[in-house]
PDB file of C-alpha atoms in Angstrom:
ATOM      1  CA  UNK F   1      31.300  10.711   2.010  1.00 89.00           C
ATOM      2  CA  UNK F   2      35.085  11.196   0.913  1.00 93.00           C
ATOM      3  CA  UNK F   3      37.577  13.344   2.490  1.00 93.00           C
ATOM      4  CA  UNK F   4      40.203  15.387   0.475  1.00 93.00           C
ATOM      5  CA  UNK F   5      42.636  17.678   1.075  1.00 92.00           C
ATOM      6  CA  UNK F   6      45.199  20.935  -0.402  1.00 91.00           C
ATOM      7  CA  UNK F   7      46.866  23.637   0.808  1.00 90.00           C
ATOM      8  CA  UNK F   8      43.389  26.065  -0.179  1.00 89.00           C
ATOM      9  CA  UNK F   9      40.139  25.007   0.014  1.00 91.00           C
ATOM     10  CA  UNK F  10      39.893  25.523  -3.831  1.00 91.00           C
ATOM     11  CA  UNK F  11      42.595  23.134  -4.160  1.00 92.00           C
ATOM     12  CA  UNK F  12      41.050  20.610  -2.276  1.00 92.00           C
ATOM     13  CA  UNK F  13      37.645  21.271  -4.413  1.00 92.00           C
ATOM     14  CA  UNK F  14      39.571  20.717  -7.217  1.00 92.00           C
ATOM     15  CA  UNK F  15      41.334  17.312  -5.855  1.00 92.00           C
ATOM     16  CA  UNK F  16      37.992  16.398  -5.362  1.00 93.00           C
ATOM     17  CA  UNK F  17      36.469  17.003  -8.519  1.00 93.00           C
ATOM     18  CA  UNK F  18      39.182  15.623 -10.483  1.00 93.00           C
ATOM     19  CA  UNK F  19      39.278  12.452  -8.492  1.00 93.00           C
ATOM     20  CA  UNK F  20      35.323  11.901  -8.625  1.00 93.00           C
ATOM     21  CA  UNK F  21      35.156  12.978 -12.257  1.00 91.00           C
ATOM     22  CA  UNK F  22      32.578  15.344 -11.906  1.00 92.00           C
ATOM     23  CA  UNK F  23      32.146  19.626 -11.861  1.00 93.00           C
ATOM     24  CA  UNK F  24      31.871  21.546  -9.145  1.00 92.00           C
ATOM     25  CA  UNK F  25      28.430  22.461  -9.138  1.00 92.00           C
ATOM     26  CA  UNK F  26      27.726  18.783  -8.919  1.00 92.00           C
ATOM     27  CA  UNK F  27      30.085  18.377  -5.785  1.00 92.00           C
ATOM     28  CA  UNK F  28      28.084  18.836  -2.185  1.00 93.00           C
ATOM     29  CA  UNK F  29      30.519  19.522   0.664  1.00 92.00           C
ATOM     30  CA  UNK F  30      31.640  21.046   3.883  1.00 92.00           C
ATOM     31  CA  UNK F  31      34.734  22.350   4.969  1.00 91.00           C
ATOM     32  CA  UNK F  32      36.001  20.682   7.914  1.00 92.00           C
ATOM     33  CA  UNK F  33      39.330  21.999   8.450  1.00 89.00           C
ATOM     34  CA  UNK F  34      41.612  25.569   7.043  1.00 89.00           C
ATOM     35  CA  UNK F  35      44.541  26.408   8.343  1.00 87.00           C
ATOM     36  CA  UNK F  36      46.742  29.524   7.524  1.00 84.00           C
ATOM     37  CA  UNK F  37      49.584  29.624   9.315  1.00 79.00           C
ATOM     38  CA  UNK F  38      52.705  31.087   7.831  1.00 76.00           C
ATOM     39  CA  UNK F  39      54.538  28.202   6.845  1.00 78.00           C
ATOM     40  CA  UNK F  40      52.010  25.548   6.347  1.00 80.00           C
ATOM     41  CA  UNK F  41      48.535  25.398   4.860  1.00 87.00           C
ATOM     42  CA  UNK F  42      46.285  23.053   4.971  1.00 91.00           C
ATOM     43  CA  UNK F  43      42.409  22.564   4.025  1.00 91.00           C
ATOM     44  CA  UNK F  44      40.146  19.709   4.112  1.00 93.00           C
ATOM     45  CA  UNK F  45      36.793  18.924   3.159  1.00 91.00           C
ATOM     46  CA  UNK F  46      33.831  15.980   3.072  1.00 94.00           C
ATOM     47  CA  UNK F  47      32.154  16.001   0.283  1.00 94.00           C
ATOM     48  CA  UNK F  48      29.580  13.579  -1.592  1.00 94.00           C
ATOM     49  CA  UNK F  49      28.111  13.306  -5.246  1.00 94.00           C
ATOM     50  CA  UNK F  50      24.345  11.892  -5.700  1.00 94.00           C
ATOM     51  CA  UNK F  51      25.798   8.832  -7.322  1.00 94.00           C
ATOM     52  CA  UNK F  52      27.296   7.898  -3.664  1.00 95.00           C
ATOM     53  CA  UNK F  53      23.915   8.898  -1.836  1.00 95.00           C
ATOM     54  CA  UNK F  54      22.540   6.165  -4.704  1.00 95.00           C
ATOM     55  CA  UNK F  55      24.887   3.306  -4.198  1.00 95.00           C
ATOM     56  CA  UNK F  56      24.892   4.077  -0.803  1.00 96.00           C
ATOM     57  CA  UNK F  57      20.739   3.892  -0.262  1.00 96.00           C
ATOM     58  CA  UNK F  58      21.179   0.660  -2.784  1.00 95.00           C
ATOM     59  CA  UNK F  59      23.725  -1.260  -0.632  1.00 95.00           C
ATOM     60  CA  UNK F  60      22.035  -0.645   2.274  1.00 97.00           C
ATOM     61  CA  UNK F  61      18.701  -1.998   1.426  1.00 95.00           C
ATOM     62  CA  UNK F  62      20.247  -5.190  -0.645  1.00 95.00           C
ATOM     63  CA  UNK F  63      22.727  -5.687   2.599  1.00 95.00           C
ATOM     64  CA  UNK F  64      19.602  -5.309   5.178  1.00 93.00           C
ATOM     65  CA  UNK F  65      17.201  -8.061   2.646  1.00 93.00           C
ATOM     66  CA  UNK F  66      19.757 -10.557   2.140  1.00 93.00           C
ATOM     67  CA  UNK F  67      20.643 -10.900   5.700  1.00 93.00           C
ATOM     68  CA  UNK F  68      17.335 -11.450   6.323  1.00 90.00           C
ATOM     69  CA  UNK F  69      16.738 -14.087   2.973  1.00 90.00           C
ATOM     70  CA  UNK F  70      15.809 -12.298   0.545  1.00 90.00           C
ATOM     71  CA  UNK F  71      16.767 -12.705  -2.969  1.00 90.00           C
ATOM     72  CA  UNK F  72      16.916  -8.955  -4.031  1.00 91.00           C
ATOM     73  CA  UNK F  73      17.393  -6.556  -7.073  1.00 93.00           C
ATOM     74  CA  UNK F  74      17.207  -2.927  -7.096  1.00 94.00           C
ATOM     75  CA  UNK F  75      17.118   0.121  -9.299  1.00 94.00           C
ATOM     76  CA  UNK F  76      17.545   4.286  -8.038  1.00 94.00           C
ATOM     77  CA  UNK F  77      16.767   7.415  -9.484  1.00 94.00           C
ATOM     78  CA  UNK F  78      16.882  10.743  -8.640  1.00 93.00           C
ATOM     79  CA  UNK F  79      13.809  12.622  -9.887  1.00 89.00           C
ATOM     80  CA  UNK F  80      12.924  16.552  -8.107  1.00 85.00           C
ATOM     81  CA  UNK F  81      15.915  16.391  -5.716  1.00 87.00           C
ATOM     82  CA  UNK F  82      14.555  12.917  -3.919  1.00 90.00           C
ATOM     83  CA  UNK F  83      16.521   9.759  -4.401  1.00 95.00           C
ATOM     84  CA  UNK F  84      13.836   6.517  -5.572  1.00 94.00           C
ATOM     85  CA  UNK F  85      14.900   3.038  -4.960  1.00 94.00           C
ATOM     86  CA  UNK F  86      12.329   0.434  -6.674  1.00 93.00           C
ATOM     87  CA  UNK F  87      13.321  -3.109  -5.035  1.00 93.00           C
ATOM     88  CA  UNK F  88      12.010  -6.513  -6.199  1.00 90.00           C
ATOM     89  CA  UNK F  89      12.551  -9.766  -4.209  1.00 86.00           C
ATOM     90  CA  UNK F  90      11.253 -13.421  -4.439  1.00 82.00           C
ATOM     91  CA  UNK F  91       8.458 -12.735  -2.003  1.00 83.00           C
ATOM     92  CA  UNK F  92       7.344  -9.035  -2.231  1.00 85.00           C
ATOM     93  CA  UNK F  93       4.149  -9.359  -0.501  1.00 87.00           C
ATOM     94  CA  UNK F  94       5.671 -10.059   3.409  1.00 88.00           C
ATOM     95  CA  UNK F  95       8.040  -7.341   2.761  1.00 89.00           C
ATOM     96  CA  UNK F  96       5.233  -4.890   1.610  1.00 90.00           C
ATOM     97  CA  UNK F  97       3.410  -5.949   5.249  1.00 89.00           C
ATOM     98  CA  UNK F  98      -0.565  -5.318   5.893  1.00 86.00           C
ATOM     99  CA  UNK F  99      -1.286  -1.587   4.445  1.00 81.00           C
ATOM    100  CA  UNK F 100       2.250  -1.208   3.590  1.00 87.00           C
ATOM    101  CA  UNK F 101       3.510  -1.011   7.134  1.00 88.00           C
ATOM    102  CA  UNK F 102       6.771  -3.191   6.626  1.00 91.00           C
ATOM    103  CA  UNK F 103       7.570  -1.094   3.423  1.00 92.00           C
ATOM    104  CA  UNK F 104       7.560   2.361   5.440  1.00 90.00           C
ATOM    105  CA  UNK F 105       9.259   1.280   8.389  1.00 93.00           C
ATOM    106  CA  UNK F 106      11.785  -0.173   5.856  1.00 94.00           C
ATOM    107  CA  UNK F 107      11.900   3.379   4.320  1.00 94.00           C
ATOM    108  CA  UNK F 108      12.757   4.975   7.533  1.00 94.00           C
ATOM    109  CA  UNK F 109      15.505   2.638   8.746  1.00 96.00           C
ATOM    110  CA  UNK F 110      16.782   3.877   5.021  1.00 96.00           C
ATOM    111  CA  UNK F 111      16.082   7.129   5.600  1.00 95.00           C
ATOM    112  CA  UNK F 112      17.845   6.980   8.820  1.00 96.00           C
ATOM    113  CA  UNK F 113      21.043   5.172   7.545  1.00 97.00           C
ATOM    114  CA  UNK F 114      21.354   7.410   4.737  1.00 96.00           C
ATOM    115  CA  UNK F 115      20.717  10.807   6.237  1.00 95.00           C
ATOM    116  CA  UNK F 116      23.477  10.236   9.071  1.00 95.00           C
ATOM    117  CA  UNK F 117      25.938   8.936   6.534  1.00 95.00           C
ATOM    118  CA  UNK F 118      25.634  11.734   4.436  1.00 94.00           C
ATOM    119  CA  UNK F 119      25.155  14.180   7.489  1.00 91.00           C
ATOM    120  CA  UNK F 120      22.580  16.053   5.845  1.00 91.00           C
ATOM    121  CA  UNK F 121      18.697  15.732   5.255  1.00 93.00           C
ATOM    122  CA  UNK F 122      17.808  13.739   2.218  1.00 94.00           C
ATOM    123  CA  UNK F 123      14.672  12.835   1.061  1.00 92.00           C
ATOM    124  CA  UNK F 124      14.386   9.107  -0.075  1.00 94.00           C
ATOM    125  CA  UNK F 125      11.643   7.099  -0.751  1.00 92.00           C
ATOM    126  CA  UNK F 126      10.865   3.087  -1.475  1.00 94.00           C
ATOM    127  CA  UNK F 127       9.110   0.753  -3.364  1.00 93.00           C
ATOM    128  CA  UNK F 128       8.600  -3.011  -3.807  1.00 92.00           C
ATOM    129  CA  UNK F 129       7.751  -3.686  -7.153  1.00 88.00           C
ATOM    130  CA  UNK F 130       5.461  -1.043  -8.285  1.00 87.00           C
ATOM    131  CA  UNK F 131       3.328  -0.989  -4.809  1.00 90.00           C
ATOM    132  CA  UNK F 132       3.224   2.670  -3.525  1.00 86.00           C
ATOM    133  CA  UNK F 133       2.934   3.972  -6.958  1.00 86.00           C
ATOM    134  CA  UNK F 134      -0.260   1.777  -7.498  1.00 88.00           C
ATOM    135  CA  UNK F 135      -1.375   3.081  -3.847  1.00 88.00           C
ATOM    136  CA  UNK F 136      -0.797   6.692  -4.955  1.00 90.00           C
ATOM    137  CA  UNK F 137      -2.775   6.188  -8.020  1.00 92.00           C
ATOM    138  CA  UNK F 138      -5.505   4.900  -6.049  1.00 93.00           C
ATOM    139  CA  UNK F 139      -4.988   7.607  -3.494  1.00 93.00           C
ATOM    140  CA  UNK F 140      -5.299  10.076  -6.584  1.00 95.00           C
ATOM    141  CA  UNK F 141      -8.655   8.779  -8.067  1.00 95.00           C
ATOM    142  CA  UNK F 142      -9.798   8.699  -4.285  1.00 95.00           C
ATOM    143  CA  UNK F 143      -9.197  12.410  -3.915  1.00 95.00           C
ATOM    144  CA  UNK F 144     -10.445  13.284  -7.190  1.00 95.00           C
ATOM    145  CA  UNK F 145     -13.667  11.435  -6.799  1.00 95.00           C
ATOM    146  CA  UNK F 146     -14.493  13.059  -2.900  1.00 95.00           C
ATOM    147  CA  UNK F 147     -13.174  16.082  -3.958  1.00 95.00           C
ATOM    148  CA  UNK F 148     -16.073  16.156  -6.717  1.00 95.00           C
ATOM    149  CA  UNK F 149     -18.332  14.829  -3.990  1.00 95.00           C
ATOM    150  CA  UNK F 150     -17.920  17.633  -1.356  1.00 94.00           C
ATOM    151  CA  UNK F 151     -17.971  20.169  -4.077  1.00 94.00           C
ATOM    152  CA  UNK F 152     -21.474  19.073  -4.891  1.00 94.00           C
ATOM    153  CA  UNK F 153     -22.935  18.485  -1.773  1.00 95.00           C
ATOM    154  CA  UNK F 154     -20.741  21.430   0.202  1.00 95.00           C
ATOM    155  CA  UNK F 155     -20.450  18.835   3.081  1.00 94.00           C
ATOM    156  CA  UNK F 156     -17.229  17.788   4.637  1.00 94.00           C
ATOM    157  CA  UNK F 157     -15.864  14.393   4.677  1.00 94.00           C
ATOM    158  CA  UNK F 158     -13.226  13.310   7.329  1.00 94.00           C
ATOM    159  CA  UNK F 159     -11.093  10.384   5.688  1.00 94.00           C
ATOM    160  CA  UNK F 160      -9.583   7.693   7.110  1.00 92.00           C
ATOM    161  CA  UNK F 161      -6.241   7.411   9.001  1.00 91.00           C
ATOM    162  CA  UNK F 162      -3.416   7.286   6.015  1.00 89.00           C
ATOM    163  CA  UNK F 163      -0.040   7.228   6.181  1.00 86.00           C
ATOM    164  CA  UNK F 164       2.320  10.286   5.360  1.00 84.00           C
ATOM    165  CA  UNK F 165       3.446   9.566   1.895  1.00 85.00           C
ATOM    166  CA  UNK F 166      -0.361   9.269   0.953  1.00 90.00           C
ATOM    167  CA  UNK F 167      -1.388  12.043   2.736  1.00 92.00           C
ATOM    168  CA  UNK F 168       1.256  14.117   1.252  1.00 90.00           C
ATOM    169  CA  UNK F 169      -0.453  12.961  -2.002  1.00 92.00           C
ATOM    170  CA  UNK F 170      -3.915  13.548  -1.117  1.00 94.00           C
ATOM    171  CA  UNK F 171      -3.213  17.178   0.317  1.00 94.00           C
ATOM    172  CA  UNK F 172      -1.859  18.035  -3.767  1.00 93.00           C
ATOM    173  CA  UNK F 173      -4.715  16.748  -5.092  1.00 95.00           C
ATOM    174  CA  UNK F 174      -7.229  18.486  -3.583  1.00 94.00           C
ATOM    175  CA  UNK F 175      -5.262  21.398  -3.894  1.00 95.00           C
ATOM    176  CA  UNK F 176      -5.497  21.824  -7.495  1.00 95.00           C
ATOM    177  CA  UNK F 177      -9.549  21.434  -7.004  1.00 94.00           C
ATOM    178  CA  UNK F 178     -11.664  24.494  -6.540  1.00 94.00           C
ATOM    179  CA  UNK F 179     -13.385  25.777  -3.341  1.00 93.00           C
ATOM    180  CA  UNK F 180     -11.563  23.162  -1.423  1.00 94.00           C
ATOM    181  CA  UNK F 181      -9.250  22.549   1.368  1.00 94.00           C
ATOM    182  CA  UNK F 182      -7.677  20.295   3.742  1.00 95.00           C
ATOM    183  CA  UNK F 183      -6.580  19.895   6.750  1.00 94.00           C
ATOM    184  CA  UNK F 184      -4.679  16.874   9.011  1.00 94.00           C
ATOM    185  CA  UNK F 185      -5.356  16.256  12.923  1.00 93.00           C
ATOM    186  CA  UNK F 186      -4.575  13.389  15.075  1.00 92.00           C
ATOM    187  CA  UNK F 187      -1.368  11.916  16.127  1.00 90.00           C
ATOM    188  CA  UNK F 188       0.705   8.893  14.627  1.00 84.00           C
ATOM    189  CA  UNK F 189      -0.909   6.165  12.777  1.00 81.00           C
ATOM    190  CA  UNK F 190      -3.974   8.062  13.560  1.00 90.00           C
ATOM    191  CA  UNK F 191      -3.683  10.663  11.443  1.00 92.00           C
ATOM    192  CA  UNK F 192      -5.954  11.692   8.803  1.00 94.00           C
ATOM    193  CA  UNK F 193      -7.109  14.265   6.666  1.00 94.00           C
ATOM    194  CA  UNK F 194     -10.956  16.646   6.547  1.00 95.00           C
ATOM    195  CA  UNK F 195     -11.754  17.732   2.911  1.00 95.00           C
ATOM    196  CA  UNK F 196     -13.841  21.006   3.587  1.00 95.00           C
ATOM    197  CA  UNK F 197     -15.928  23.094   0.781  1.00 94.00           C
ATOM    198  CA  UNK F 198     -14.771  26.348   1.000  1.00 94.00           C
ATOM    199  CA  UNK F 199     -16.736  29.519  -0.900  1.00 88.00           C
TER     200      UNK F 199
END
């Protein structure tokens, strides 16, 4: 987040967008202080651009790895208004965890960090060298293939616990299937989703 400042809020949106290079549609902000008295003005705002939220989410992760020994690269993207951060490291596989587990908790502290330095929901989401897209493609061909199966048989099939990201995925897959649904129940890590035939 930077701070800038003018005598009208439009000036300080234009300090703003000169200094950061970019237009204003591409400027987020909030005005945090306008003042119209008669012989001063003053307004100031905080504002961001998704290159900071980038950098920022980037930083945070290499900072957060290295302390703990990691040699680490990274690589963002923005792609439907969520910010992607692919990491590699010389030992992938203890920072992925059993089923992933490290990888979202590491996601969340992210989330966390980012979302109260930005003071604003944003959606992020990580990955350690290709892993969560390979689960969601296996998540995908799951779907597809029970999806067929309760179609068939018209008999509903309860799946096991899943995390949230892979639910998410699961839920959009069967949605695009005919004379199906599905549902989540349970709490936490137990969480999972019913596929039900529907006429």
């Amino acid at each position: 987040m930077k701070t800038y400042e003018g005598k009208t809020v439009d000036e300080a949106l234009s300090n703003a967008c000169l200094d950061l290079g970019v237009a204003l549609d591409d400027l987020h902000y909030e005005i945090i202080e306008e003042k119209r008295g008669l012989f001063s003005k003053k307004a100031v705002i905080e504002c961001y651009v998704n290159s900071m939220i980038e950098e920022y989410m980037s930083s945070f992760v290499r900072r957060i790895l290295t302390d703990m020994g990691f040699t680490v690269e990274t690589a963002t993207f923005i792609q439907d208004n969520r910010f992607y951060c692919n990491i590699d490291t010389d030992n992938n596989s203890i920072l992925i965890g059993k089923n992933g587990v490290i990888l979202r908790t590491l996601n969340f502290i992210t989330k966390h960090a980012v979302n109260t330095e930005f003071k604003e929901k944003i959606e992020i989401s990580l990955d350690i060298n290709g892993y969560k897209e390979s689960r969601f493609q296996k998540v995908t061909a799951m779907g597809k293939r029970i999806g067929k199966q309760v179609q068939k048989t018209h008999v509903d099939v309860k799946l096991d616990p899943m995390p949230a990201d892979e639910r998410k995925v699961m839920h959009s897959v069967i949605a695009e299937m005919d004379h199906l649904r599905t549902e989540s129940s349970g709490e936490g890590k137990n969480r999972y989703i019913t596929i039900y035939y529907v006429d």
